[in-house]
Amino acid sequence: MKTYFSDLRLISSVITIAVRLLSVFVILGLYELSIYLLPKEIEFVSEIAVLTCLVFGVFGILPIQEKISGFLKSTFVSEYLSDDPGSSRLAHRRFDSEGLIKNVFPELVRLTNSNFGKLAILKNDLVHYELYTYAHKKQRKVNTFEGINPRAALLTYILNKRSGAMIGEPDQNKIINEDFVSLRANFILPFVFREKLFGFLAVSNIPKDNVRHELGFLAGKCALAVHNQILSSQIAENKKYRKELENAGKIRKFLESPEPPMVGDIKIDLLSREPGELLEFFQSPSGDFYFVFLRLSVTNAVSVLALCYILGTLYSSRLNGELKNILQIKSLVEDNLKEISWTERYDLAVGMVQKETGKISLRFIGKKFKLFDASKPDRNLASIGWENIETPGKDALFLTWNDRNIISFQHLGIQP
């Protein structure tokens, strides 16, 4: 039995009753039309009319009735609050978290008989949460840092409280109690799907036991809605970035040769390249060759977009003749990473091979790089903090990242 009959449930019930009454009148009208059109000479006119109405009602009117009811409820009532299976399937197909925030959030707060509540929704980065407040029938979005820390102990705590957590429970510690106070909450309901927290509802009142059962059912729908929203966005982004990468590959094929050419007597070999890495070669007007290796600490749609942006900036600077030395290239990459607000760790190596002298200059950021001579693989020739300059001898020089060979340099003019 529903404890609270809210405005949205009243609208849903009115829609159901109105559509069913309309179906009854349509079937009655169809019956009268059948009586009027059937020849009067045949026997059992009424029975034939009833059978006709029954067939059309089962195979025609009932499906249309469900469609109309689902459409009206999706327009005036959130699909996630509807008991209609068709509306629920529609909600899952639409992947619409906006309807969840606009309609379901206030309804959840009202079910607890609270005047104030906060809703946390997991963002597409699967780390941070967007927070929304509801107070005195008004909603607004607040910044994440004003609410819950994405690494707070509270999130781990409520993950194991499927039916909700109340303030002051015996297994709570001081930090979790402080999180309850900061959220102005006495009760928190988590949205859990496949053992992952996709959000939570924090309200000022502790709901009754029968209401908590209904809230738990709606929380499962909310978690699935947020999961589907994130999944849908990731699929769309992956398709977009895959297309962008294909276009970038075509453009790069026209701008540069697929393999680095000879630089004087120095042969450069590209040994490996993995997803999530940027490894490019640029030739200056003087014939010198620059190379850039950028490895981001995470590999996802956002990192792919960041690498594409850095690649476009490097090509633009190269075409404008702005690539003059490795320090300038290093600063260009770092400044652009700051510009796109990249806060994760990254490893960067920028180098140059001089055509006239055959010297190799190298600057890098990160502790996983190593430059060594093939005859002395245990000795690192490069150090962090300044420009390292080496001249290849009869043995090849190797640049490695995380013990993986990336580039080799060999002076072909010197015979072993």
mmCIF file of C-alpha atoms in Angstrom:
data_model
loop_
_atom_site.group_PDB
_atom_site.id
_atom_site.type_symbol
_atom_site.label_atom_id
_atom_site.label_comp_id
_atom_site.label_asym_id
_atom_site.label_seq_id
_atom_site.Cartn_x
_atom_site.Cartn_y
_atom_site.Cartn_z
ATOM 1 C CA MET A 1 0.000 0.000 0.000
ATOM 2 C CA LYS A 2 1.342 3.436 -0.911
ATOM 3 C CA THR A 3 1.957 5.550 2.118
ATOM 4 C CA TYR A 4 1.952 8.869 0.283
ATOM 5 C CA PHE A 5 -0.237 9.630 -2.718
ATOM 6 C CA SER A 6 1.734 12.455 -4.300
ATOM 7 C CA ASP A 7 0.850 14.780 -7.168
ATOM 8 C CA LEU A 8 2.767 12.651 -9.682
ATOM 9 C CA ARG A 9 1.002 9.470 -8.604
ATOM 10 C CA LEU A 10 -2.349 11.273 -8.827
ATOM 11 C CA ILE A 11 -1.532 12.368 -12.383
ATOM 12 C CA SER A 12 -0.462 8.820 -13.256
ATOM 13 C CA SER A 13 -3.714 7.378 -11.907
ATOM 14 C CA VAL A 14 -5.812 9.973 -13.758
ATOM 15 C CA ILE A 15 -4.003 9.132 -17.020
ATOM 16 C CA THR A 16 -4.592 5.392 -16.516
ATOM 17 C CA ILE A 17 -8.310 5.835 -15.759
ATOM 18 C CA ALA A 18 -8.842 8.297 -18.620
ATOM 19 C CA VAL A 19 -7.125 6.089 -21.204
ATOM 20 C CA ARG A 20 -9.056 2.996 -20.093
ATOM 21 C CA LEU A 21 -12.376 4.857 -20.197
ATOM 22 C CA LEU A 22 -11.514 6.096 -23.661
ATOM 23 C CA SER A 23 -10.785 2.511 -24.733
ATOM 24 C CA VAL A 24 -14.177 1.393 -23.397
ATOM 25 C CA PHE A 25 -15.981 4.136 -25.340
ATOM 26 C CA VAL A 26 -14.020 3.261 -28.510
ATOM 27 C CA ILE A 27 -15.000 -0.413 -28.204
ATOM 28 C CA LEU A 28 -18.642 0.526 -27.591
ATOM 29 C CA GLY A 29 -18.548 2.787 -30.602
ATOM 30 C CA LEU A 30 -17.024 -0.006 -32.659
ATOM 31 C CA TYR A 31 -19.843 -2.297 -31.506
ATOM 32 C CA GLU A 32 -22.508 0.191 -32.585
ATOM 33 C CA LEU A 33 -20.738 0.711 -35.905
ATOM 34 C CA SER A 34 -20.610 -3.054 -36.493
ATOM 35 C CA ILE A 35 -24.363 -3.375 -35.778
ATOM 36 C CA TYR A 36 -25.040 -0.547 -38.238
ATOM 37 C CA LEU A 37 -22.828 -1.861 -41.058
ATOM 38 C CA LEU A 38 -23.575 -5.581 -40.879
ATOM 39 C CA PRO A 39 -26.388 -6.715 -43.175
ATOM 40 C CA LYS A 40 -29.653 -7.191 -41.310
ATOM 41 C CA GLU A 41 -30.420 -10.300 -43.312
ATOM 42 C CA ILE A 42 -27.777 -12.423 -41.588
ATOM 43 C CA GLU A 43 -28.478 -14.120 -38.308
ATOM 44 C CA PHE A 44 -26.588 -13.527 -35.071
ATOM 45 C CA VAL A 45 -25.711 -9.902 -35.877
ATOM 46 C CA SER A 46 -25.106 -9.051 -32.234
ATOM 47 C CA GLU A 47 -22.850 -12.074 -31.704
ATOM 48 C CA ILE A 48 -20.779 -11.223 -34.793
ATOM 49 C CA ALA A 49 -20.485 -7.618 -33.623
ATOM 50 C CA VAL A 50 -19.321 -8.734 -30.166
ATOM 51 C CA LEU A 51 -16.763 -11.128 -31.694
ATOM 52 C CA THR A 52 -15.512 -8.354 -34.001
ATOM 53 C CA CYS A 53 -15.125 -5.927 -31.077
ATOM 54 C CA LEU A 54 -13.367 -8.599 -29.024
ATOM 55 C CA VAL A 55 -10.807 -9.299 -31.772
ATOM 56 C CA PHE A 56 -10.126 -5.596 -32.430
ATOM 57 C CA GLY A 57 -10.034 -4.864 -28.721
ATOM 58 C CA VAL A 58 -7.446 -7.523 -27.916
ATOM 59 C CA PHE A 59 -5.201 -7.096 -30.948
ATOM 60 C CA GLY A 60 -5.744 -3.409 -31.664
ATOM 61 C CA ILE A 61 -7.232 -1.335 -28.875
ATOM 62 C CA LEU A 62 -5.204 -2.756 -25.959
ATOM 63 C CA PRO A 63 -1.757 -2.210 -27.592
ATOM 64 C CA ILE A 64 -2.787 1.287 -28.665
ATOM 65 C CA GLN A 65 -4.042 1.956 -25.145
ATOM 66 C CA GLU A 66 -0.657 0.971 -23.693
ATOM 67 C CA LYS A 67 1.147 3.195 -26.193
ATOM 68 C CA ILE A 68 -1.032 6.211 -25.430
ATOM 69 C CA SER A 69 -0.779 5.648 -21.684
ATOM 70 C CA GLY A 70 3.021 5.317 -21.887
ATOM 71 C CA PHE A 71 3.317 8.455 -24.027
ATOM 72 C CA LEU A 72 1.184 10.555 -21.666
ATOM 73 C CA LYS A 73 3.020 9.286 -18.598
ATOM 74 C CA SER A 74 6.409 9.961 -20.176
ATOM 75 C CA THR A 75 5.204 13.503 -20.929
ATOM 76 C CA PHE A 76 3.584 14.397 -17.606
ATOM 77 C CA VAL A 77 5.125 11.853 -15.197
ATOM 78 C CA SER A 78 8.653 10.460 -14.963
ATOM 79 C CA GLU A 79 8.943 6.984 -16.446
ATOM 80 C CA TYR A 80 10.963 5.870 -13.429
ATOM 81 C CA LEU A 81 8.018 6.546 -11.094
ATOM 82 C CA SER A 82 5.524 4.698 -13.254
ATOM 83 C CA ASP A 83 4.399 1.166 -12.443
ATOM 84 C CA ASP A 84 3.685 0.573 -16.123
ATOM 85 C CA PRO A 85 6.222 -1.940 -17.594
ATOM 86 C CA GLY A 86 6.146 -0.211 -20.973
ATOM 87 C CA SER A 87 7.046 3.131 -19.414
ATOM 88 C CA SER A 88 9.915 1.525 -17.484
ATOM 89 C CA ARG A 89 11.297 -0.027 -20.673
ATOM 90 C CA LEU A 90 11.010 3.362 -22.354
ATOM 91 C CA ALA A 91 12.955 4.955 -19.517
ATOM 92 C CA HIS A 92 15.769 2.414 -19.838
ATOM 93 C CA ARG A 93 15.962 2.906 -23.614
ATOM 94 C CA ARG A 94 16.097 6.678 -23.358
ATOM 95 C CA PHE A 95 18.985 6.715 -20.855
ATOM 96 C CA ASP A 96 17.588 10.033 -19.580
ATOM 97 C CA SER A 97 19.120 11.189 -16.307
ATOM 98 C CA GLU A 98 17.611 14.653 -16.766
ATOM 99 C CA GLY A 99 14.147 13.232 -16.117
ATOM 100 C CA LEU A 100 15.571 11.499 -13.064
ATOM 101 C CA ILE A 101 16.840 14.796 -11.677
ATOM 102 C CA LYS A 102 13.790 16.850 -12.622
ATOM 103 C CA ASN A 103 10.966 14.508 -11.600
ATOM 104 C CA VAL A 104 12.227 11.597 -9.521
ATOM 105 C CA PHE A 105 14.447 13.597 -7.168
ATOM 106 C CA PRO A 106 11.630 15.786 -5.750
ATOM 107 C CA GLU A 107 9.361 12.744 -5.524
ATOM 108 C CA LEU A 108 11.946 10.817 -3.497
ATOM 109 C CA VAL A 109 12.328 13.743 -1.111
ATOM 110 C CA ARG A 110 8.560 14.033 -0.696
ATOM 111 C CA LEU A 111 8.222 10.299 -0.052
ATOM 112 C CA THR A 112 10.427 10.726 3.017
ATOM 113 C CA ASN A 113 8.246 13.635 4.157
ATOM 114 C CA SER A 114 11.342 15.869 4.091
ATOM 115 C CA ASN A 115 11.549 19.530 3.149
ATOM 116 C CA PHE A 116 15.222 19.356 2.192
ATOM 117 C CA GLY A 117 17.288 16.859 0.243
ATOM 118 C CA LYS A 118 20.453 16.441 -1.798
ATOM 119 C CA LEU A 119 20.965 14.235 -4.830
ATOM 120 C CA ALA A 120 24.407 13.053 -5.989
ATOM 121 C CA ILE A 121 24.800 11.751 -9.551
ATOM 122 C CA LEU A 122 28.005 10.080 -10.758
ATOM 123 C CA LYS A 123 29.573 11.945 -13.682
ATOM 124 C CA ASN A 124 30.903 10.380 -16.875
ATOM 125 C CA ASP A 125 34.451 10.355 -15.483
ATOM 126 C CA LEU A 126 33.259 7.693 -12.964
ATOM 127 C CA VAL A 127 34.989 9.584 -10.142
ATOM 128 C CA HIS A 128 33.221 12.836 -9.271
ATOM 129 C CA TYR A 129 29.601 13.508 -8.387
ATOM 130 C CA GLU A 130 27.288 16.304 -9.413
ATOM 131 C CA LEU A 131 25.155 17.506 -6.506
ATOM 132 C CA TYR A 132 21.640 18.913 -6.628
ATOM 133 C CA THR A 133 19.640 20.367 -3.768
ATOM 134 C CA TYR A 134 15.894 20.440 -3.210
ATOM 135 C CA ALA A 135 14.400 22.734 -0.592
ATOM 136 C CA HIS A 136 10.963 24.326 -0.352
ATOM 137 C CA LYS A 137 9.990 23.015 -3.812
ATOM 138 C CA LYS A 138 13.034 24.588 -5.478
ATOM 139 C CA GLN A 139 15.925 22.775 -7.153
ATOM 140 C CA ARG A 140 19.410 23.990 -7.919
ATOM 141 C CA LYS A 141 22.751 22.513 -8.885
ATOM 142 C CA VAL A 142 25.747 23.000 -6.589
ATOM 143 C CA ASN A 143 29.446 22.498 -7.205
ATOM 144 C CA THR A 144 30.931 19.151 -6.174
ATOM 145 C CA PHE A 145 33.440 20.658 -3.758
ATOM 146 C CA GLU A 146 30.569 22.167 -1.765
ATOM 147 C CA GLY A 147 29.217 18.710 -1.086
ATOM 148 C CA ILE A 148 30.816 15.280 -0.829
ATOM 149 C CA ASN A 149 34.442 14.424 -1.509
ATOM 150 C CA PRO A 150 34.589 11.651 -4.175
ATOM 151 C CA ARG A 151 37.134 9.819 -1.999
ATOM 152 C CA ALA A 152 35.196 10.232 1.246
ATOM 153 C CA ALA A 153 34.820 7.280 3.582
ATOM 154 C CA LEU A 154 31.073 7.913 3.508
ATOM 155 C CA LEU A 155 30.815 6.559 -0.054
ATOM 156 C CA THR A 156 32.381 3.239 0.941
ATOM 157 C CA TYR A 157 30.159 3.096 3.994
ATOM 158 C CA ILE A 158 26.826 3.632 2.210
ATOM 159 C CA LEU A 159 27.809 1.228 -0.595
ATOM 160 C CA ASN A 160 27.081 -1.599 1.838
ATOM 161 C CA LYS A 161 23.821 -0.021 3.047
ATOM 162 C CA ARG A 162 21.438 -0.913 0.219
ATOM 163 C CA SER A 163 18.335 -0.046 2.263
ATOM 164 C CA GLY A 164 19.782 3.271 3.435
ATOM 165 C CA ALA A 165 21.956 4.571 6.267
ATOM 166 C CA MET A 166 20.796 6.644 9.238
ATOM 167 C CA ILE A 167 22.923 9.041 11.212
ATOM 168 C CA GLY A 168 24.197 7.740 14.527
ATOM 169 C CA GLU A 169 24.318 4.039 13.627
ATOM 170 C CA PRO A 170 26.727 2.002 15.792
ATOM 171 C CA ASP A 171 29.236 1.292 12.979
ATOM 172 C CA GLN A 172 29.670 4.948 12.057
ATOM 173 C CA ASN A 173 32.840 6.801 12.948
ATOM 174 C CA LYS A 174 33.415 10.490 13.555
ATOM 175 C CA ILE A 175 34.314 11.285 9.938
ATOM 176 C CA ILE A 176 31.148 9.688 8.571
ATOM 177 C CA ASN A 177 29.056 11.554 11.128
ATOM 178 C CA GLU A 178 30.688 14.793 9.962
ATOM 179 C CA ASP A 179 29.732 13.940 6.355
ATOM 180 C CA PHE A 180 26.121 13.472 7.439
ATOM 181 C CA VAL A 181 26.211 16.887 9.100
ATOM 182 C CA SER A 182 27.832 18.580 6.075
ATOM 183 C CA LEU A 183 25.089 17.173 3.851
ATOM 184 C CA ARG A 184 22.438 18.247 6.391
ATOM 185 C CA ALA A 185 21.144 14.684 6.253
ATOM 186 C CA ASN A 186 19.704 12.243 8.733
ATOM 187 C CA PHE A 187 19.145 9.510 6.140
ATOM 188 C CA ILE A 188 21.148 8.597 3.004
ATOM 189 C CA LEU A 189 19.894 6.197 0.341
ATOM 190 C CA PRO A 190 22.593 4.835 -2.052
ATOM 191 C CA PHE A 191 22.018 4.096 -5.758
ATOM 192 C CA VAL A 192 23.903 0.836 -6.300
ATOM 193 C CA PHE A 193 24.135 -1.246 -9.480
ATOM 194 C CA ARG A 194 26.587 -4.127 -9.946
ATOM 195 C CA GLU A 195 28.384 -3.274 -6.704
ATOM 196 C CA LYS A 196 29.122 0.296 -7.855
ATOM 197 C CA LEU A 197 27.772 3.489 -6.334
ATOM 198 C CA PHE A 198 26.124 5.651 -9.009
ATOM 199 C CA GLY A 199 24.759 8.267 -6.625
ATOM 200 C CA PHE A 200 22.788 8.750 -3.457
ATOM 201 C CA LEU A 201 19.903 10.646 -1.921
ATOM 202 C CA ALA A 202 20.426 12.543 1.347
ATOM 203 C CA VAL A 203 17.303 13.794 3.135
ATOM 204 C CA SER A 204 16.561 15.521 6.424
ATOM 205 C CA ASN A 205 13.949 13.037 7.716
ATOM 206 C CA ILE A 206 14.318 9.346 8.482
ATOM 207 C CA PRO A 207 11.545 7.540 6.547
ATOM 208 C CA LYS A 208 9.361 4.819 7.987
ATOM 209 C CA ASP A 209 10.114 1.163 7.276
ATOM 210 C CA ASN A 210 7.344 0.699 4.689
ATOM 211 C CA VAL A 211 8.499 3.828 2.840
ATOM 212 C CA ARG A 212 12.132 2.631 2.899
ATOM 213 C CA HIS A 213 11.089 -0.480 0.982
ATOM 214 C CA GLU A 214 9.594 1.634 -1.792
ATOM 215 C CA LEU A 215 12.615 3.958 -1.767
ATOM 216 C CA GLY A 216 14.938 0.975 -2.192
ATOM 217 C CA PHE A 217 12.995 -0.138 -5.272
ATOM 218 C CA LEU A 218 13.233 3.354 -6.810
ATOM 219 C CA ALA A 219 16.930 3.584 -5.892
ATOM 220 C CA GLY A 220 17.622 0.514 -8.044
ATOM 221 C CA LYS A 221 15.902 2.196 -10.977
ATOM 222 C CA CYS A 222 17.902 5.376 -10.385
ATOM 223 C CA ALA A 223 21.206 3.491 -10.341
ATOM 224 C CA LEU A 224 20.337 1.723 -13.591
ATOM 225 C CA ALA A 225 19.327 5.027 -15.206
ATOM 226 C CA VAL A 226 22.646 6.694 -14.311
ATOM 227 C CA HIS A 227 24.592 3.603 -15.442
ATOM 228 C CA ASN A 228 22.812 3.610 -18.800
ATOM 229 C CA GLN A 229 23.339 7.354 -19.194
ATOM 230 C CA ILE A 230 27.086 7.012 -18.623
ATOM 231 C CA LEU A 231 27.301 3.953 -20.882
ATOM 232 C CA SER A 232 25.400 5.712 -23.665
ATOM 233 C CA SER A 233 27.637 8.792 -23.405
ATOM 234 C CA GLN A 234 30.804 6.685 -23.499
ATOM 235 C CA ILE A 235 29.610 4.816 -26.592
ATOM 236 C CA ALA A 236 28.825 8.095 -28.363
ATOM 237 C CA GLU A 237 32.170 9.603 -27.330
ATOM 238 C CA ASN A 238 34.117 6.516 -28.425
ATOM 239 C CA LYS A 239 32.481 6.631 -31.858
ATOM 240 C CA LYS A 240 33.283 10.325 -32.129
ATOM 241 C CA TYR A 241 36.900 9.947 -31.027
ATOM 242 C CA ARG A 242 37.414 6.893 -33.225
ATOM 243 C CA LYS A 243 36.317 8.980 -36.210
ATOM 244 C CA GLU A 244 38.564 11.849 -35.115
ATOM 245 C CA LEU A 245 41.512 9.474 -34.816
ATOM 246 C CA GLU A 246 40.855 8.113 -38.309
ATOM 247 C CA ASN A 247 40.781 11.653 -39.685
ATOM 248 C CA ALA A 248 43.933 12.574 -37.760
ATOM 249 C CA GLY A 249 45.691 9.504 -39.170
ATOM 250 C CA LYS A 250 44.745 10.475 -42.724
ATOM 251 C CA ILE A 251 45.948 14.039 -42.193
ATOM 252 C CA ARG A 252 49.196 12.871 -40.606
ATOM 253 C CA LYS A 253 49.770 10.501 -43.524
ATOM 254 C CA PHE A 254 49.708 13.462 -45.898
ATOM 255 C CA LEU A 255 51.860 15.684 -43.680
ATOM 256 C CA GLU A 256 54.577 13.258 -42.620
ATOM 257 C CA SER A 257 56.061 10.000 -43.813
ATOM 258 C CA PRO A 258 54.963 6.963 -41.750
ATOM 259 C CA GLU A 259 58.539 6.240 -40.638
ATOM 260 C CA PRO A 260 61.215 8.789 -39.651
ATOM 261 C CA PRO A 261 63.737 9.261 -42.461
ATOM 262 C CA MET A 262 67.502 9.420 -42.198
ATOM 263 C CA VAL A 263 68.865 12.537 -40.470
ATOM 264 C CA GLY A 264 72.290 12.911 -42.005
ATOM 265 C CA ASP A 265 74.056 9.665 -41.111
ATOM 266 C CA ILE A 266 71.724 8.965 -38.183
ATOM 267 C CA LYS A 267 69.123 6.233 -38.670
ATOM 268 C CA ILE A 268 66.035 6.544 -36.478
ATOM 269 C CA ASP A 269 63.851 3.496 -35.884
ATOM 270 C CA LEU A 270 60.410 3.615 -34.266
ATOM 271 C CA LEU A 271 60.329 0.468 -32.125
ATOM 272 C CA SER A 272 56.904 0.531 -30.429
ATOM 273 C CA ARG A 273 53.781 2.597 -29.964
ATOM 274 C CA GLU A 274 50.787 1.756 -27.769
ATOM 275 C CA PRO A 275 47.285 3.196 -27.310
ATOM 276 C CA GLY A 276 47.247 6.222 -25.058
ATOM 277 C CA GLU A 277 50.624 7.458 -26.334
ATOM 278 C CA LEU A 278 51.619 10.329 -28.594
ATOM 279 C CA LEU A 279 54.857 9.740 -30.542
ATOM 280 C CA GLU A 280 55.487 12.153 -33.402
ATOM 281 C CA PHE A 281 58.425 13.376 -35.507
ATOM 282 C CA PHE A 282 58.715 16.886 -36.950
ATOM 283 C CA GLN A 283 61.325 18.104 -39.429
ATOM 284 C CA SER A 284 62.578 21.677 -39.227
ATOM 285 C CA PRO A 285 63.480 23.772 -42.331
ATOM 286 C CA SER A 286 67.175 23.251 -41.516
ATOM 287 C CA GLY A 287 66.780 19.458 -41.757
ATOM 288 C CA ASP A 288 66.986 18.769 -38.031
ATOM 289 C CA PHE A 289 64.426 16.331 -36.636
ATOM 290 C CA TYR A 290 62.360 16.846 -33.467
ATOM 291 C CA PHE A 291 60.490 14.068 -31.729
ATOM 292 C CA VAL A 292 57.857 14.180 -28.978
ATOM 293 C CA PHE A 293 56.758 11.278 -26.776
ATOM 294 C CA LEU A 294 53.810 11.897 -24.442
ATOM 295 C CA ARG A 295 52.338 9.199 -22.233
ATOM 296 C CA LEU A 296 49.245 9.992 -20.129
ATOM 297 C CA SER A 297 48.645 8.075 -16.925
ATOM 298 C CA VAL A 298 45.085 7.084 -17.911
ATOM 299 C CA THR A 299 43.703 5.766 -21.192
ATOM 300 C CA ASN A 300 40.099 6.696 -21.861
ATOM 301 C CA ALA A 301 37.988 8.905 -24.101
ATOM 302 C CA VAL A 302 39.168 12.069 -22.325
ATOM 303 C CA SER A 303 42.856 11.170 -22.711
ATOM 304 C CA VAL A 304 42.345 10.420 -26.422
ATOM 305 C CA LEU A 305 40.803 13.849 -26.867
ATOM 306 C CA ALA A 306 43.706 15.430 -24.977
ATOM 307 C CA LEU A 307 46.273 13.681 -27.212
ATOM 308 C CA CYS A 308 44.405 14.775 -30.343
ATOM 309 C CA TYR A 309 44.419 18.349 -29.071
ATOM 310 C CA ILE A 310 48.163 18.263 -28.325
ATOM 311 C CA LEU A 311 48.862 16.694 -31.730
ATOM 312 C CA GLY A 312 46.886 19.417 -33.506
ATOM 313 C CA THR A 313 48.726 22.132 -31.567
ATOM 314 C CA LEU A 314 52.110 20.659 -32.476
ATOM 315 C CA TYR A 315 51.269 20.429 -36.176
ATOM 316 C CA SER A 316 49.882 23.958 -36.173
ATOM 317 C CA SER A 317 53.033 25.315 -34.529
ATOM 318 C CA ARG A 318 55.205 23.349 -36.939
ATOM 319 C CA LEU A 319 53.368 24.702 -40.005
ATOM 320 C CA ASN A 320 53.666 28.233 -38.598
ATOM 321 C CA GLY A 321 57.401 27.770 -38.080
ATOM 322 C CA GLU A 322 57.164 28.105 -34.294
ATOM 323 C CA LEU A 323 59.095 24.920 -33.410
ATOM 324 C CA LYS A 324 62.582 26.331 -32.799
ATOM 325 C CA ASN A 325 64.093 24.289 -29.943
ATOM 326 C CA ILE A 326 63.201 21.415 -27.644
ATOM 327 C CA LEU A 327 62.655 23.684 -24.627
ATOM 328 C CA GLN A 328 60.031 25.633 -26.569
ATOM 329 C CA ILE A 329 58.302 22.380 -27.628
ATOM 330 C CA LYS A 330 58.367 21.067 -24.057
ATOM 331 C CA SER A 331 56.796 24.296 -22.750
ATOM 332 C CA LEU A 332 54.193 24.206 -25.533
ATOM 333 C CA VAL A 333 53.024 20.711 -24.546
ATOM 334 C CA GLU A 334 52.971 21.539 -20.823
ATOM 335 C CA ASP A 335 51.066 24.800 -21.354
ATOM 336 C CA ASN A 336 48.433 23.067 -23.469
ATOM 337 C CA LEU A 337 47.958 20.327 -20.885
ATOM 338 C CA LYS A 338 47.336 23.054 -18.295
ATOM 339 C CA GLU A 339 44.986 24.811 -20.693
ATOM 340 C CA ILE A 340 42.749 21.737 -20.975
ATOM 341 C CA SER A 341 42.921 21.271 -17.168
ATOM 342 C CA TRP A 342 44.743 17.950 -17.288
ATOM 343 C CA THR A 343 45.445 17.148 -13.645
ATOM 344 C CA GLU A 344 46.572 13.515 -13.959
ATOM 345 C CA ARG A 345 50.206 12.412 -14.106
ATOM 346 C CA TYR A 346 52.007 12.282 -17.457
ATOM 347 C CA ASP A 347 55.462 11.418 -18.862
ATOM 348 C CA LEU A 348 56.992 13.606 -21.559
ATOM 349 C CA ALA A 349 60.171 13.326 -23.605
ATOM 350 C CA VAL A 350 61.193 15.943 -26.194
ATOM 351 C CA GLY A 351 64.300 15.539 -28.300
ATOM 352 C CA MET A 352 66.128 16.706 -31.402
ATOM 353 C CA VAL A 353 68.546 15.035 -33.825
ATOM 354 C CA GLN A 354 70.893 17.555 -35.480
ATOM 355 C CA LYS A 355 71.546 16.900 -39.132
ATOM 356 C CA GLU A 356 75.012 18.482 -39.299
ATOM 357 C CA THR A 357 76.592 17.234 -36.080
ATOM 358 C CA GLY A 358 74.538 14.066 -35.470
ATOM 359 C CA LYS A 359 74.069 15.027 -31.819
ATOM 360 C CA ILE A 360 70.927 14.026 -29.939
ATOM 361 C CA SER A 361 69.431 16.487 -27.439
ATOM 362 C CA LEU A 362 66.830 15.229 -24.962
ATOM 363 C CA ARG A 363 64.658 16.679 -22.185
ATOM 364 C CA PHE A 364 62.112 14.630 -20.304
ATOM 365 C CA ILE A 365 59.620 14.663 -17.409
ATOM 366 C CA GLY A 366 59.033 11.450 -15.499
ATOM 367 C CA LYS A 367 61.108 8.779 -13.794
ATOM 368 C CA LYS A 368 60.425 5.937 -16.226
ATOM 369 C CA PHE A 369 62.633 7.175 -19.097
ATOM 370 C CA LYS A 370 66.059 5.796 -19.848
ATOM 371 C CA LEU A 371 68.603 6.551 -22.593
ATOM 372 C CA PHE A 372 71.381 3.972 -22.909
ATOM 373 C CA ASP A 373 74.040 2.693 -25.262
ATOM 374 C CA ALA A 374 73.519 -0.826 -26.584
ATOM 375 C CA SER A 375 76.972 -1.813 -25.294
ATOM 376 C CA LYS A 376 76.146 -0.573 -21.760
ATOM 377 C CA PRO A 377 72.439 -1.207 -21.161
ATOM 378 C CA ASP A 378 72.694 -0.731 -17.380
ATOM 379 C CA ARG A 379 73.957 2.857 -17.595
ATOM 380 C CA ASN A 380 71.386 5.642 -17.978
ATOM 381 C CA LEU A 381 72.832 8.491 -20.051
ATOM 382 C CA ALA A 382 69.953 10.927 -19.406
ATOM 383 C CA SER A 383 68.987 12.805 -16.247
ATOM 384 C CA ILE A 384 65.934 14.805 -15.239
ATOM 385 C CA GLY A 385 66.188 18.583 -15.031
ATOM 386 C CA TRP A 386 68.425 19.626 -17.898
ATOM 387 C CA GLU A 387 69.115 19.078 -21.570
ATOM 388 C CA ASN A 388 70.989 15.846 -22.205
ATOM 389 C CA ILE A 389 73.245 15.768 -25.276
ATOM 390 C CA GLU A 390 74.675 12.526 -26.691
ATOM 391 C CA THR A 391 76.375 11.504 -29.944
ATOM 392 C CA PRO A 392 75.654 7.977 -31.249
ATOM 393 C CA GLY A 393 78.747 5.895 -31.786
ATOM 394 C CA LYS A 394 79.184 2.507 -33.387
ATOM 395 C CA ASP A 395 76.502 1.081 -31.067
ATOM 396 C CA ALA A 396 72.897 2.219 -31.191
ATOM 397 C CA LEU A 397 71.309 4.455 -28.568
ATOM 398 C CA PHE A 398 67.941 3.387 -27.188
ATOM 399 C CA LEU A 399 65.256 5.545 -25.567
ATOM 400 C CA THR A 400 62.986 3.475 -23.335
ATOM 401 C CA TRP A 401 59.903 4.140 -21.221
ATOM 402 C CA ASN A 402 59.036 1.751 -18.402
ATOM 403 C CA ASP A 403 61.678 -0.695 -19.733
ATOM 404 C CA ARG A 404 60.060 -0.736 -23.176
ATOM 405 C CA ASN A 405 62.180 0.344 -26.162
ATOM 406 C CA ILE A 406 60.567 3.249 -27.999
ATOM 407 C CA ILE A 407 63.173 4.742 -30.374
ATOM 408 C CA SER A 408 66.673 3.765 -31.456
ATOM 409 C CA PHE A 409 69.399 5.994 -32.947
ATOM 410 C CA GLN A 410 72.341 4.605 -34.887
ATOM 411 C CA HIS A 411 75.193 6.344 -36.725
ATOM 412 C CA LEU A 412 75.545 4.478 -40.015
ATOM 413 C CA GLY A 413 78.714 6.363 -40.991
ATOM 414 C CA ILE A 414 80.719 4.517 -38.299
ATOM 415 C CA GLN A 415 81.456 0.878 -38.940
ATOM 416 C CA PRO A 416 81.749 -1.451 -35.952
#
